[in-house]
Amino acid sequence: MSWRERFPGVSEAEWRDWRWQHRHALRTPQALARVVDLTPSEERGLAQTAATFRLGVTPYYASLMDARHPFCPVRMQAIPVADEVSCCEGDLRDPLGEDGQRPVRAVVHRYPDRVLFLVTDTCSVYCRHCTRRRITGGEEGPFDRAAAEEGIAYVRARREVRDVLVSGGDPLVLGDDRLGWLLGELRAVPHVQILRLATRAPVTCPMRIDDALARRLRSVKPLFVVTHFNHPKECTPEAQEACERLVDHGVPVENQTVLLRRVNSAARIIADLNHRLLSWRVRPYYLHQGDLAAGTGHLRTPLACGIDILEALRGHTSGLAVPHLAVDLPGGGGKVTIQPEYVLPEAPGSHRGAGSGGTWFRNYVGKPYHYPDPPETDCSCPYDEIFYAGKEGRPQPGA
Ligand SMILES: *Cc1c(COP(=O)(O)O)cnc(C)c1O
Ligand code: SF4
């Protein structure tokens, strides 16, 4: 069904206006019931999560839903079900321990050389798997200009910060002027080398990405947009136009997928998604293992699921389509990446006892190969002293 049939009476101009999309977001069970046949589980989820997390779906994102099938990947990301109410053992309010690493309200400073910069607590669609739902649920209240100024002052004062990830919430709920001011202030900090803007707008409200915005983002280059496609169903002509507009304006686009049980927890879905994204020049970056955010347990996969997906991708398709599988360690340990084990613990049968040294691998289809040790092991780089002489080095982690 096209959006015109689902939202009769809406003009083309209204539909393409991102502010109209935000103003007309579906925020009640009644509004959703007009678009899809709600299941009893969704009805219970909607009733019981009203007090714990926000509900909001742009008409655009709602128009992608399968009205009849409750396992529709778009529905599962945007409509709560009864399981969302039951807390799993080990679920956490602040799964990544961010609140202990926030020197000021707008900044999460976990790693030595980069920070996460929170600019808003709102989004155009509230994802049921949101890891930062204590913030996007409205518990903390909005981020005002004073919070942003305090964050900018922090970045300015910390010379080790060379990478700032602007996030939230979704920064693209802000208007161009407010966002432009913020990015301009961060760009003006001499030690900030790169900016990243984390947004789901290309997926949930692609009309937000117009030429004016793309030009603004280009003007603060180098800035990378990091978006969040989870399923090929989200790869619409509108989403393509949004991504290609950014790339055509010289703004690289990366994608982070959250691995979600029964939504995208199969290799062929991830491969298909990443192939489509690459054809738009969007580079798959992370595949995230689900965080322990309260109410998301039913969407989490066992670790083996992600590893099996990588096993099915690596070697079988373009390396560009293979993301890093990341586990963000509960409590604030940071991200670690995992992958299938390709190093063999010992030489395979027929080669046992045939000389020592080197490493045995299995390749992507399981055949054994040997890589010998090099003749020398000194890996220091003598030219370093000349190349870096008198130049200011970047502080090293832990230095
Ligand atoms: C994920 C994250 C980053 C960025 O990590 P990269 O591996 O550089 O993409 C930075 N800060 C925080 C707090 C994060 O969660
Ligand atoms: S867009 Fe991002 S911050 Fe907003 S609800 Fe979805 S996952 Fe959370």
Short mmCIF file of C-alpha atoms and ligand atoms in Angstrom, two decimals:
data_model
loop_
_atom_site.label_atom_id
_atom_site.label_comp_id
_atom_site.label_asym_id
_atom_site.label_seq_id
_atom_site.Cartn_x
_atom_site.Cartn_y
_atom_site.Cartn_z
CA MET A 1 0.00 0.00 0.00
CA SER A 2 1.41 3.40 -0.88
CA TRP A 3 1.58 6.27 1.57
CA ARG A 4 -1.19 8.05 -0.35
CA GLU A 5 -3.62 5.24 0.41
CA ARG A 6 -2.55 5.05 4.05
CA PHE A 7 -2.57 8.78 4.66
CA PRO A 8 -5.38 10.07 2.44
CA GLY A 9 -5.68 13.82 2.12
CA VAL A 10 -1.96 14.50 2.66
CA SER A 11 -0.39 16.51 -0.13
CA GLU A 12 2.92 15.70 -1.78
CA ALA A 13 4.37 18.95 -0.41
CA GLU A 14 3.32 18.09 3.15
CA TRP A 15 4.70 14.56 2.85
CA ARG A 16 8.07 15.87 1.69
CA ASP A 17 8.28 18.45 4.49
CA TRP A 18 10.29 17.03 7.38
CA ARG A 19 8.65 19.36 9.88
CA TRP A 20 5.24 18.05 8.79
CA GLN A 21 6.55 14.50 9.35
CA HIS A 22 7.69 15.42 12.88
CA ARG A 23 4.47 17.25 13.72
CA HIS A 24 2.35 14.35 12.49
CA ALA A 25 4.30 11.53 14.13
CA LEU A 26 2.05 8.71 15.36
CA ARG A 27 2.16 8.92 19.14
CA THR A 28 -0.86 6.94 20.34
CA PRO A 29 -2.13 3.35 20.02
CA GLN A 30 -5.17 4.75 18.20
CA ALA A 31 -3.01 6.47 15.59
CA LEU A 32 -1.04 3.24 14.98
CA ALA A 33 -4.22 1.17 14.84
CA ARG A 34 -5.27 3.21 11.83
CA VAL A 35 -2.13 2.07 9.97
CA VAL A 36 -1.66 -1.56 11.07
CA ASP A 37 -3.76 -4.36 12.55
CA LEU A 38 -2.37 -4.31 16.09
CA THR A 39 -1.84 -7.69 17.72
CA PRO A 40 -2.86 -8.31 21.36
CA SER A 41 0.84 -8.29 22.26
CA GLU A 42 1.35 -4.90 20.59
CA GLU A 43 -1.78 -3.56 22.28
CA ARG A 44 -0.45 -4.65 25.66
CA GLY A 45 2.99 -3.30 24.87
CA LEU A 46 1.54 0.04 23.84
CA ALA A 47 -0.59 0.29 26.98
CA GLN A 48 2.12 -0.79 29.38
CA THR A 49 5.13 1.09 28.00
CA ALA A 50 3.31 4.42 27.89
CA ALA A 51 4.84 5.25 31.26
CA THR A 52 8.37 3.93 30.57
CA PHE A 53 9.41 5.03 27.08
CA ARG A 54 8.23 7.42 24.42
CA LEU A 55 6.22 6.36 21.41
CA GLY A 56 6.67 8.12 18.10
CA VAL A 57 6.71 7.06 14.45
CA THR A 58 6.90 9.40 11.47
CA PRO A 59 4.15 8.81 8.91
CA TYR A 60 6.95 8.04 6.44
CA TYR A 61 8.36 5.21 8.61
CA ALA A 62 4.83 3.97 9.40
CA SER A 63 4.13 3.78 5.66
CA LEU A 64 6.84 1.09 5.39
CA MET A 65 5.06 -1.19 7.86
CA ASP A 66 3.36 -4.41 6.84
CA ALA A 67 -0.16 -3.81 8.10
CA ARG A 68 -0.85 -7.50 8.62
CA HIS A 69 2.35 -9.20 9.70
CA PRO A 70 3.54 -8.66 13.30
CA PHE A 71 7.06 -9.83 12.40
CA CYS A 72 7.46 -6.97 9.94
CA PRO A 73 10.95 -5.62 10.73
CA VAL A 74 9.75 -2.02 10.65
CA ARG A 75 6.91 -2.75 13.06
CA MET A 76 9.20 -4.64 15.41
CA GLN A 77 11.53 -1.65 15.62
CA ALA A 78 8.84 0.94 16.23
CA ILE A 79 5.84 -0.67 17.98
CA PRO A 80 6.33 -2.03 21.51
CA VAL A 81 5.20 -5.58 22.31
CA ALA A 82 4.30 -7.14 25.66
CA ASP A 83 7.86 -8.49 26.08
CA GLU A 84 9.20 -4.95 26.33
CA VAL A 85 7.59 -4.65 29.73
CA SER A 86 9.28 -7.66 31.30
CA CYS A 87 12.79 -6.84 32.48
CA CYS A 88 15.45 -9.50 31.85
CA GLU A 89 17.90 -10.38 34.56
CA GLY A 90 20.96 -8.16 34.21
CA ASP A 91 19.14 -5.42 32.30
CA LEU A 92 20.47 -1.98 33.12
CA ARG A 93 19.08 1.53 33.17
CA ASP A 94 22.41 2.85 31.90
CA PRO A 95 23.80 -0.23 30.07
CA LEU A 96 27.05 1.39 28.94
CA GLY A 97 27.83 3.11 32.23
CA GLU A 98 27.73 6.47 30.45
CA ASP A 99 26.53 8.50 33.39
CA GLY A 100 29.74 7.77 35.26
CA GLN A 101 31.76 9.08 32.30
CA ARG A 102 29.98 12.39 31.78
CA PRO A 103 32.20 15.22 32.96
CA VAL A 104 29.47 17.62 31.81
CA ARG A 105 25.91 16.79 30.86
CA ALA A 106 26.40 16.90 27.08
CA VAL A 107 29.64 14.89 26.94
CA VAL A 108 30.42 11.19 27.42
CA HIS A 109 34.22 10.89 27.55
CA ARG A 110 35.20 7.24 27.61
CA TYR A 111 38.10 6.92 25.21
CA PRO A 112 41.38 8.82 25.19
CA ASP A 113 40.97 10.86 22.00
CA ARG A 114 37.25 11.15 21.23
CA VAL A 115 33.97 12.03 22.86
CA LEU A 116 30.27 11.51 22.39
CA PHE A 117 28.39 14.82 22.36
CA LEU A 118 24.67 14.68 23.21
CA VAL A 119 22.63 17.48 21.69
CA THR A 120 19.01 16.45 22.16
CA ASP A 121 16.81 13.90 23.90
CA THR A 122 14.31 13.62 21.04
CA CYS A 123 14.06 11.55 17.84
CA SER A 124 11.73 11.39 14.86
CA VAL A 125 11.09 7.69 15.54
CA TYR A 126 11.67 6.06 18.94
CA CYS A 127 13.38 2.72 18.34
CA ARG A 128 12.23 0.02 20.68
CA HIS A 129 15.84 -1.17 20.92
CA CYS A 130 17.26 2.24 21.86
CA THR A 131 20.26 1.84 24.14
CA ARG A 132 19.99 5.39 25.46
CA ARG A 133 16.33 5.20 26.36
CA ARG A 134 16.86 6.66 29.81
CA ILE A 135 17.64 9.86 27.89
CA THR A 136 15.34 9.47 24.86
CA GLY A 137 12.56 8.42 27.26
CA GLY A 138 12.62 11.97 28.61
CA GLU A 139 13.84 11.08 32.11
CA GLU A 140 16.54 13.77 32.06
CA GLY A 141 14.75 16.53 30.28
CA PRO A 142 15.79 18.42 27.15
CA PHE A 143 19.27 19.66 26.29
CA ASP A 144 19.25 23.43 26.17
CA ARG A 145 21.76 25.89 24.81
CA ALA A 146 23.53 26.15 28.17
CA ALA A 147 24.21 22.38 28.14
CA ALA A 148 25.63 22.67 24.60
CA GLU A 149 27.83 25.63 25.56
CA GLU A 150 29.17 23.75 28.57
CA GLY A 151 29.96 20.79 26.30
CA ILE A 152 31.73 22.97 23.75
CA ALA A 153 33.80 24.54 26.52
CA TYR A 154 34.78 21.06 27.70
CA VAL A 155 35.93 20.02 24.20
CA ARG A 156 37.85 23.29 23.83
CA ALA A 157 39.65 22.70 27.12
CA ARG A 158 40.66 19.11 26.39
CA ARG A 159 43.35 19.14 23.74
CA GLU A 160 43.40 15.34 23.45
CA VAL A 161 39.91 15.33 21.89
CA ARG A 162 40.44 15.01 18.14
CA ASP A 163 37.11 13.35 17.19
CA VAL A 164 33.62 14.45 18.29
CA LEU A 165 30.55 12.27 17.71
CA VAL A 166 27.46 14.43 17.74
CA SER A 167 24.56 12.28 18.87
CA GLY A 168 21.54 12.19 21.20
CA GLY A 169 18.68 11.47 20.59
CA ASP A 170 18.80 12.37 16.93
CA PRO A 171 20.66 15.61 16.17
CA LEU A 172 18.68 16.05 12.95
CA VAL A 173 15.52 16.85 14.88
CA LEU A 174 17.21 20.22 15.34
CA GLY A 175 16.76 22.88 12.71
CA ASP A 176 19.61 23.86 10.38
CA ASP A 177 20.49 27.02 12.30
CA ARG A 178 20.77 25.45 15.73
CA LEU A 179 22.69 22.46 14.33
CA GLY A 180 24.86 24.69 12.15
CA TRP A 181 25.79 26.83 15.15
CA LEU A 182 26.78 23.77 17.18
CA LEU A 183 28.81 22.13 14.42
CA GLY A 184 30.46 25.47 13.63
CA GLU A 185 31.55 25.90 17.26
CA LEU A 186 33.02 22.39 17.34
CA ARG A 187 34.72 22.87 13.97
CA ALA A 188 36.33 26.04 15.28
CA VAL A 189 38.18 24.11 18.01
CA PRO A 190 41.70 23.75 16.56
CA HIS A 191 42.45 20.28 17.96
CA VAL A 192 39.18 18.73 16.72
CA GLN A 193 40.19 16.92 13.55
CA ILE A 194 36.99 15.13 12.60
CA LEU A 195 33.29 15.36 13.38
CA ARG A 196 30.75 12.57 13.19
CA LEU A 197 27.00 13.07 13.15
CA ALA A 198 24.96 10.06 14.29
CA THR A 199 21.45 10.21 12.91
CA ARG A 200 18.63 7.91 11.90
CA ALA A 201 17.02 10.54 9.67
CA PRO A 202 17.97 8.83 6.36
CA VAL A 203 15.99 5.81 7.63
CA THR A 204 13.12 7.38 9.55
CA CYS A 205 12.68 10.81 7.95
CA PRO A 206 14.76 11.00 4.75
CA MET A 207 13.10 14.26 3.71
CA ARG A 208 15.18 15.90 6.46
CA ILE A 209 18.25 15.54 4.20
CA ASP A 210 17.76 18.43 1.79
CA ASP A 211 20.34 20.35 -0.20
CA ALA A 212 20.58 23.11 2.39
CA LEU A 213 21.44 20.62 5.13
CA ALA A 214 23.92 18.76 2.93
CA ARG A 215 25.71 22.05 2.15
CA ARG A 216 25.89 22.91 5.85
CA LEU A 217 27.39 19.54 6.68
CA ARG A 218 29.91 19.91 3.90
CA SER A 219 30.89 23.34 5.19
CA VAL A 220 32.19 21.84 8.46
CA LYS A 221 34.17 19.08 6.74
CA PRO A 222 35.63 16.65 7.53
CA LEU A 223 32.33 15.38 8.89
CA PHE A 224 31.09 11.79 8.58
CA VAL A 225 27.40 11.00 8.83
CA VAL A 226 26.80 7.75 10.70
CA THR A 227 23.35 6.34 10.13
CA HIS A 228 21.39 3.32 11.33
CA PHE A 229 19.73 1.06 8.74
CA ASN A 230 18.74 -2.33 10.13
CA HIS A 231 16.83 -4.03 7.34
CA PRO A 232 16.56 -3.93 3.51
CA LYS A 233 12.89 -2.97 3.91
CA GLU A 234 14.18 0.44 4.99
CA CYS A 235 16.11 0.84 1.73
CA THR A 236 13.54 2.92 -0.13
CA PRO A 237 14.01 5.34 -3.05
CA GLU A 238 13.63 8.20 -0.53
CA ALA A 239 16.34 6.76 1.71
CA GLN A 240 18.59 6.30 -1.30
CA GLU A 241 18.07 9.90 -2.34
CA ALA A 242 18.97 11.10 1.17
CA CYS A 243 22.18 9.05 1.34
CA GLU A 244 23.27 9.89 -2.19
CA ARG A 245 22.61 13.58 -1.61
CA LEU A 246 25.01 13.53 1.33
CA VAL A 247 27.68 11.63 -0.56
CA ASP A 248 27.26 13.83 -3.65
CA HIS A 249 27.90 16.83 -1.41
CA GLY A 250 31.13 15.25 -0.24
CA VAL A 251 29.82 13.97 3.08
CA PRO A 252 30.82 10.32 3.62
CA VAL A 253 28.09 8.11 5.08
CA GLU A 254 28.71 5.10 7.33
CA ASN A 255 26.11 2.69 8.67
CA GLN A 256 25.74 1.05 12.06
CA THR A 257 23.32 -1.85 12.25
CA VAL A 258 21.97 -3.16 15.54
CA LEU A 259 21.62 -6.91 15.46
CA LEU A 260 18.00 -7.60 16.43
CA ARG A 261 16.55 -11.04 17.06
CA ARG A 262 14.02 -12.04 14.40
CA VAL A 263 14.36 -8.63 12.71
CA ASN A 264 17.72 -8.97 10.98
CA SER A 265 19.40 -11.92 12.74
CA ALA A 266 20.24 -13.81 9.53
CA ALA A 267 23.23 -13.59 7.23
CA ARG A 268 21.25 -13.11 4.07
CA ILE A 269 19.47 -10.08 5.50
CA ILE A 270 22.71 -8.42 6.60
CA ALA A 271 24.41 -9.26 3.29
CA ASP A 272 21.48 -7.90 1.28
CA LEU A 273 21.30 -4.75 3.42
CA ASN A 274 25.02 -4.08 3.10
CA HIS A 275 25.05 -4.70 -0.65
CA ARG A 276 22.25 -2.19 -1.09
CA LEU A 277 23.97 0.36 1.12
CA LEU A 278 27.27 -0.01 -0.73
CA SER A 279 25.50 0.58 -4.04
CA TRP A 280 24.51 3.98 -2.58
CA ARG A 281 28.16 4.49 -1.46
CA VAL A 282 27.24 3.96 2.20
CA ARG A 283 29.88 1.95 4.02
CA PRO A 284 28.86 -0.67 6.63
CA TYR A 285 30.79 0.16 9.82
CA TYR A 286 29.55 -1.63 12.94
CA LEU A 287 27.18 -4.53 13.50
CA HIS A 288 26.23 -3.99 17.14
CA GLN A 289 25.47 -6.77 19.54
CA GLY A 290 22.44 -5.60 21.56
CA ASP A 291 23.19 -3.65 24.73
CA LEU A 292 21.58 -4.58 28.05
CA ALA A 293 19.09 -1.69 27.97
CA ALA A 294 16.02 -2.50 30.06
CA GLY A 295 13.11 -3.73 27.97
CA THR A 296 15.21 -4.87 24.99
CA GLY A 297 15.98 -8.45 26.08
CA HIS A 298 13.51 -9.97 23.63
CA LEU A 299 15.42 -8.34 20.75
CA ARG A 300 18.88 -9.54 21.80
CA THR A 301 20.70 -12.41 20.06
CA PRO A 302 23.23 -14.86 21.49
CA LEU A 303 26.81 -13.79 20.63
CA ALA A 304 27.11 -16.82 18.34
CA CYS A 305 24.47 -15.37 16.01
CA GLY A 306 26.60 -12.36 15.05
CA ILE A 307 29.72 -14.50 14.69
CA ASP A 308 27.85 -16.87 12.36
CA ILE A 309 26.75 -13.91 10.26
CA LEU A 310 30.33 -12.68 9.90
CA GLU A 311 31.43 -16.21 9.04
CA ALA A 312 28.88 -16.23 6.21
CA LEU A 313 30.11 -12.86 4.90
CA ARG A 314 33.91 -12.80 5.18
CA GLY A 315 35.48 -14.14 2.01
CA HIS A 316 32.12 -14.91 0.46
CA THR A 317 31.42 -11.29 -0.44
CA SER A 318 33.18 -7.90 -0.78
CA GLY A 319 35.20 -7.05 2.29
CA LEU A 320 33.55 -3.62 2.08
CA ALA A 321 30.25 -5.31 2.96
CA VAL A 322 31.63 -6.90 6.12
CA PRO A 323 31.07 -4.76 9.24
CA HIS A 324 32.92 -4.98 12.54
CA LEU A 325 30.89 -7.00 15.03
CA ALA A 326 31.04 -4.93 18.21
CA VAL A 327 30.08 -5.65 21.78
CA ASP A 328 29.84 -2.49 23.87
CA LEU A 329 30.85 -3.86 27.23
CA PRO A 330 28.24 -3.46 29.97
CA GLY A 331 29.22 -0.90 32.56
CA GLY A 332 31.39 1.30 30.33
CA GLY A 333 34.32 -0.86 29.21
CA GLY A 334 33.98 0.40 25.64
CA LYS A 335 33.55 -1.49 22.40
CA VAL A 336 35.41 -4.66 21.57
CA THR A 337 35.12 -6.44 18.26
CA ILE A 338 34.79 -10.17 17.78
CA GLN A 339 35.01 -12.41 14.74
CA PRO A 340 35.09 -16.06 13.81
CA GLU A 341 38.35 -17.78 14.77
CA TYR A 342 40.52 -18.36 11.72
CA VAL A 343 43.70 -19.32 13.56
CA LEU A 344 43.96 -23.04 14.17
CA PRO A 345 45.11 -24.18 17.62
CA GLU A 346 47.49 -26.71 16.03
CA ALA A 347 48.70 -27.97 12.67
CA PRO A 348 46.04 -30.02 10.91
CA GLY A 349 46.42 -33.83 10.94
CA SER A 350 48.73 -34.59 8.01
CA HIS A 351 51.07 -31.67 8.85
CA ARG A 352 51.59 -32.47 12.54
CA GLY A 353 55.22 -32.81 13.53
CA ALA A 354 56.43 -31.31 10.20
CA GLY A 355 58.67 -28.53 11.54
CA SER A 356 57.77 -25.73 13.97
CA GLY A 357 56.94 -22.02 13.84
CA GLY A 358 54.46 -20.01 11.88
CA THR A 359 50.69 -20.05 12.16
CA TRP A 360 48.06 -22.35 10.79
CA PHE A 361 44.84 -20.82 9.56
CA ARG A 362 41.65 -22.11 8.12
CA ASN A 363 40.27 -20.00 5.27
CA TYR A 364 36.67 -18.91 4.74
CA VAL A 365 35.64 -22.32 3.41
CA GLY A 366 37.56 -24.20 6.08
CA LYS A 367 40.71 -25.26 4.18
CA PRO A 368 43.99 -25.14 6.17
CA TYR A 369 46.87 -22.82 5.18
CA HIS A 370 50.23 -22.12 6.78
CA TYR A 371 51.84 -18.70 7.24
CA PRO A 372 55.51 -18.93 8.25
CA ASP A 373 57.26 -16.63 10.74
CA PRO A 374 59.42 -13.92 9.11
CA PRO A 375 63.18 -14.12 9.46
CA GLU A 376 63.43 -10.96 11.66
CA THR A 377 61.19 -9.72 14.49
CA ASP A 378 62.42 -6.14 15.16
CA CYS A 379 59.47 -3.93 14.03
CA SER A 380 60.69 -0.49 15.17
CA CYS A 381 60.66 2.21 12.43
CA PRO A 382 63.95 4.12 12.28
CA TYR A 383 62.65 6.94 10.05
CA ASP A 384 60.14 7.93 12.76
CA GLU A 385 62.70 10.02 14.57
CA ILE A 386 63.25 12.15 11.47
CA PHE A 387 59.62 12.31 10.38
CA TYR A 388 58.32 13.31 13.80
CA ALA A 389 61.32 15.38 14.91
CA GLY A 390 60.14 18.71 16.35
CA LYS A 391 56.55 17.88 15.49
CA GLU A 392 54.01 17.71 18.18
CA GLY A 393 52.95 14.11 18.60
CA ARG A 394 49.44 13.20 19.59
CA PRO A 395 49.16 12.07 23.19
CA GLN A 396 49.17 8.32 23.36
CA PRO A 397 46.51 6.33 25.16
CA GLY A 398 47.52 6.17 28.79
CA ALA A 399 50.31 8.76 28.41
C1 LIG B 1 31.02 4.14 20.26
C2 LIG B 1 31.55 5.27 21.02
C3 LIG B 1 32.56 6.08 20.48
C4 LIG B 1 33.12 5.86 19.11
O1 LIG B 1 33.77 4.65 18.98
P1 LIG B 1 34.50 4.29 17.61
O2 LIG B 1 34.96 2.89 17.83
O3 LIG B 1 35.61 5.29 17.45
O4 LIG B 1 33.50 4.43 16.51
C5 LIG B 1 33.04 7.09 21.26
N1 LIG B 1 32.57 7.34 22.49
C6 LIG B 1 31.61 6.58 23.04
C7 LIG B 1 31.16 6.89 24.42
C8 LIG B 1 31.06 5.52 22.32
O5 LIG B 1 30.08 4.78 22.85
S1 SF4 B 2 17.17 7.18 16.67
FE1 SF4 B 2 18.87 6.50 17.95
S2 SF4 B 2 18.67 7.70 19.86
FE2 SF4 B 2 16.69 7.82 18.77
S3 SF4 B 2 15.45 6.16 19.62
FE3 SF4 B 2 16.47 5.35 17.77
S4 SF4 B 2 18.36 4.37 18.57
FE4 SF4 B 2 17.57 5.76 20.20
#
